[in-house]
Amino acid sequence: GDPPDHPGGLLLLMNKPAGRVCSHDPAEGPSVYGLLPERWRRRNPPVTSVGRLDKDTSGLLLLTDLSPLVHRLTSPRHKVPKVYRALLDRELPPGADDLFSGGTYVMPGEEIPCAPALLKRIGALEVEITLTEGRYHQVKRMLGSQGCMVLELTRIRFGTLELGTLPPGRWIELPINGLVDL
């Protein structure tokens, strides 16, 4: 007797707290899905994250049950920008800005250059970095190659969507219409 729950699909913007994983495997630890209502955890197709954030990374995470949307937003072909704020253990050396934005930077252990990344210095120990791809631990590895350890990492923007003041562990529903220009 209940009306259908989001028959056209579900799209959520969550402020992922550090310490949660983007995995459905309980062996990996507490997951972001445990923060959702039980009825959404039982959806078919299942709710999944649009890309992943590491266990110790916090911030903007999109969750949906629409696999075409996941593909569109994560495909490198679409170049959807993602902005991360990082707190570093030491000041980033001069020249890192140009190195990352040039499109020729190759991370240690890889052969293919990273897509150009925009680096913005917020303070002596804080930077924002904008990526259009999502390689394994990319922000940490890029900054680490410059002698800096990332102490805290937060994604603050995904396309045109911003985290804003949403508290950690909370989420809001987003309309599915109009995401073409994300």
Short mmCIF file of C-alpha atoms in Angstrom, two decimals:
data_model
loop_
_atom_site.label_atom_id
_atom_site.label_comp_id
_atom_site.label_asym_id
_atom_site.label_seq_id
_atom_site.Cartn_x
_atom_site.Cartn_y
_atom_site.Cartn_z
CA GLY A 1 0.00 0.00 0.00
CA ASP A 2 3.02 2.34 0.09
CA PRO A 3 3.85 4.49 -2.94
CA PRO A 4 7.02 3.52 -4.85
CA ASP A 5 10.20 4.92 -3.29
CA HIS A 6 12.09 6.94 -5.93
CA PRO A 7 10.89 4.93 -8.94
CA GLY A 8 13.05 7.04 -11.30
CA GLY A 9 16.21 6.47 -9.30
CA LEU A 10 17.93 7.84 -6.24
CA LEU A 11 20.71 10.44 -6.12
CA LEU A 12 22.27 11.62 -2.87
CA LEU A 13 25.03 14.06 -1.95
CA MET A 14 26.73 12.91 1.25
CA ASN A 15 29.42 14.46 3.41
CA LYS A 16 31.46 11.28 3.87
CA PRO A 17 33.11 11.20 7.27
CA ALA A 18 36.67 9.90 7.58
CA GLY A 19 36.73 6.30 8.80
CA ARG A 20 34.00 5.06 6.44
CA VAL A 21 34.65 3.03 3.27
CA CYS A 22 32.88 3.19 -0.10
CA SER A 23 32.50 -0.57 -0.24
CA HIS A 24 29.60 -2.96 0.29
CA ASP A 25 32.01 -5.54 1.81
CA PRO A 26 31.59 -5.54 5.62
CA ALA A 27 35.11 -6.97 6.01
CA GLU A 28 36.53 -3.59 4.89
CA GLY A 29 35.02 -1.74 7.83
CA PRO A 30 32.11 0.62 8.46
CA SER A 31 30.68 1.80 5.14
CA VAL A 32 28.96 4.92 3.92
CA TYR A 33 25.93 2.76 3.12
CA GLY A 34 25.38 2.12 6.83
CA LEU A 35 24.46 5.81 7.12
CA LEU A 36 21.48 5.35 4.77
CA PRO A 37 17.99 4.13 5.63
CA GLU A 38 17.61 0.35 5.46
CA ARG A 39 15.12 0.57 2.58
CA TRP A 40 17.74 2.25 0.40
CA ARG A 41 20.39 -0.34 1.30
CA ARG A 42 18.04 -3.02 -0.09
CA ARG A 43 17.36 -1.31 -3.46
CA ASN A 44 17.78 -3.24 -6.68
CA PRO A 45 19.83 -2.11 -8.48
CA PRO A 46 21.89 -1.27 -5.39
CA VAL A 47 22.92 2.21 -4.34
CA THR A 48 26.60 2.71 -5.13
CA SER A 49 29.10 5.54 -4.89
CA VAL A 50 30.02 7.67 -7.87
CA GLY A 51 33.76 7.13 -7.67
CA ARG A 52 35.36 6.42 -4.32
CA LEU A 53 36.95 8.28 -1.47
CA ASP A 54 39.62 6.56 0.63
CA LYS A 55 38.72 5.48 4.15
CA ASP A 56 40.61 8.42 5.66
CA THR A 57 39.32 10.98 3.10
CA SER A 58 36.20 12.97 3.88
CA GLY A 59 33.87 15.17 1.89
CA LEU A 60 31.50 15.22 -1.04
CA LEU A 61 30.38 11.79 -2.17
CA LEU A 62 27.58 11.10 -4.63
CA LEU A 63 25.50 7.95 -4.18
CA THR A 64 23.02 6.60 -6.74
CA ASP A 65 21.32 3.50 -8.08
CA LEU A 66 21.59 4.74 -11.68
CA SER A 67 24.57 3.01 -13.31
CA PRO A 68 24.49 5.19 -16.50
CA LEU A 69 24.89 8.24 -14.27
CA VAL A 70 27.83 6.62 -12.45
CA HIS A 71 29.52 5.92 -15.78
CA ARG A 72 28.91 9.42 -17.12
CA LEU A 73 30.28 11.13 -14.00
CA THR A 74 33.34 8.89 -13.60
CA SER A 75 34.39 8.51 -17.24
CA PRO A 76 37.65 10.41 -17.94
CA ARG A 77 36.17 11.29 -21.33
CA HIS A 78 33.70 13.71 -19.68
CA LYS A 79 36.40 15.50 -17.63
CA VAL A 80 34.12 16.25 -14.65
CA PRO A 81 36.24 18.38 -12.28
CA LYS A 82 36.63 17.32 -8.67
CA VAL A 83 38.16 19.72 -6.12
CA TYR A 84 40.04 18.51 -3.04
CA ARG A 85 41.39 20.50 -0.10
CA ALA A 86 44.53 19.07 1.49
CA LEU A 87 46.30 19.92 4.72
CA LEU A 88 50.03 19.17 4.36
CA ASP A 89 52.81 18.45 6.84
CA ARG A 90 55.11 20.97 5.15
CA GLU A 91 54.97 23.72 2.58
CA LEU A 92 54.72 22.62 -1.04
CA PRO A 93 57.90 23.56 -2.94
CA PRO A 94 57.85 26.24 -5.64
CA GLY A 95 57.13 24.95 -9.14
CA ALA A 96 54.61 22.27 -8.15
CA ASP A 97 51.80 24.40 -9.58
CA ASP A 98 53.36 24.42 -13.05
CA LEU A 99 54.43 20.78 -12.82
CA PHE A 100 50.89 19.54 -12.14
CA SER A 101 49.12 21.87 -14.59
CA GLY A 102 51.39 21.09 -17.55
CA GLY A 103 49.84 17.74 -18.49
CA THR A 104 53.26 16.07 -18.60
CA TYR A 105 53.59 15.03 -14.94
CA VAL A 106 54.03 11.26 -14.55
CA MET A 107 53.46 9.82 -11.08
CA PRO A 108 56.11 7.47 -9.70
CA GLY A 109 55.49 3.90 -10.87
CA GLU A 110 53.35 4.97 -13.84
CA GLU A 111 54.07 5.61 -17.51
CA ILE A 112 51.12 7.73 -18.61
CA PRO A 113 51.07 11.43 -17.69
CA CYS A 114 48.30 12.73 -15.47
CA ALA A 115 45.68 15.02 -16.97
CA PRO A 116 46.45 18.65 -16.13
CA ALA A 117 45.58 19.47 -12.52
CA LEU A 118 45.03 22.94 -11.14
CA LEU A 119 46.80 23.61 -7.84
CA LYS A 120 45.77 26.57 -5.68
CA ARG A 121 47.66 27.51 -2.52
CA ILE A 122 45.24 28.42 0.28
CA GLY A 123 47.86 28.90 2.99
CA ALA A 124 51.37 27.75 3.81
CA LEU A 125 50.19 24.21 4.58
CA GLU A 126 46.85 24.06 2.74
CA VAL A 127 46.15 23.60 -0.97
CA GLU A 128 43.24 22.94 -3.27
CA ILE A 129 43.75 20.67 -6.24
CA THR A 130 41.31 20.19 -9.12
CA LEU A 131 41.42 16.88 -10.98
CA THR A 132 39.48 15.58 -13.97
CA GLU A 133 40.55 11.97 -13.48
CA GLY A 134 40.60 9.71 -10.45
CA ARG A 135 43.69 7.55 -10.20
CA TYR A 136 44.47 5.48 -7.13
CA HIS A 137 45.37 7.84 -4.22
CA GLN A 138 46.12 10.47 -6.86
CA VAL A 139 46.15 13.60 -4.68
CA LYS A 140 48.25 11.95 -1.97
CA ARG A 141 50.69 10.51 -4.52
CA MET A 142 51.07 13.77 -6.44
CA LEU A 143 51.72 15.84 -3.33
CA GLY A 144 53.88 13.07 -1.85
CA SER A 145 56.11 13.20 -4.93
CA GLN A 146 56.91 16.78 -3.90
CA GLY A 147 57.97 15.73 -0.39
CA CYS A 148 54.66 16.55 1.32
CA MET A 149 52.52 14.19 3.34
CA VAL A 150 48.76 14.79 3.25
CA LEU A 151 47.47 15.02 6.83
CA GLU A 152 43.82 15.64 5.92
CA LEU A 153 42.03 15.36 2.59
CA THR A 154 38.49 16.54 1.82
CA ARG A 155 36.63 16.64 -1.50
CA ILE A 156 34.74 19.94 -1.53
CA ARG A 157 33.32 19.99 -5.07
CA PHE A 158 32.19 17.49 -7.71
CA GLY A 159 31.37 19.18 -11.02
CA THR A 160 29.10 22.08 -10.08
CA LEU A 161 27.99 20.50 -6.79
CA GLU A 162 29.56 21.85 -3.60
CA LEU A 163 29.77 20.32 -0.14
CA GLY A 164 28.87 23.56 1.61
CA THR A 165 28.01 23.25 5.30
CA LEU A 166 26.50 19.76 5.21
CA PRO A 167 27.63 18.03 8.45
CA PRO A 168 29.76 14.85 8.25
CA GLY A 169 27.66 11.70 7.94
CA ARG A 170 24.63 13.59 6.61
CA TRP A 171 23.22 13.53 3.11
CA ILE A 172 20.68 15.38 0.98
CA GLU A 173 18.63 14.14 -1.94
CA LEU A 174 19.34 15.72 -5.33
CA PRO A 175 17.02 15.91 -8.31
CA ILE A 176 18.11 13.60 -11.11
CA ASN A 177 16.92 16.01 -13.80
CA GLY A 178 19.44 18.62 -14.88
CA LEU A 179 22.62 16.67 -14.15
CA VAL A 180 23.69 16.78 -17.79
CA ASP A 181 25.76 19.90 -17.10
CA LEU A 182 27.29 18.66 -13.85
#
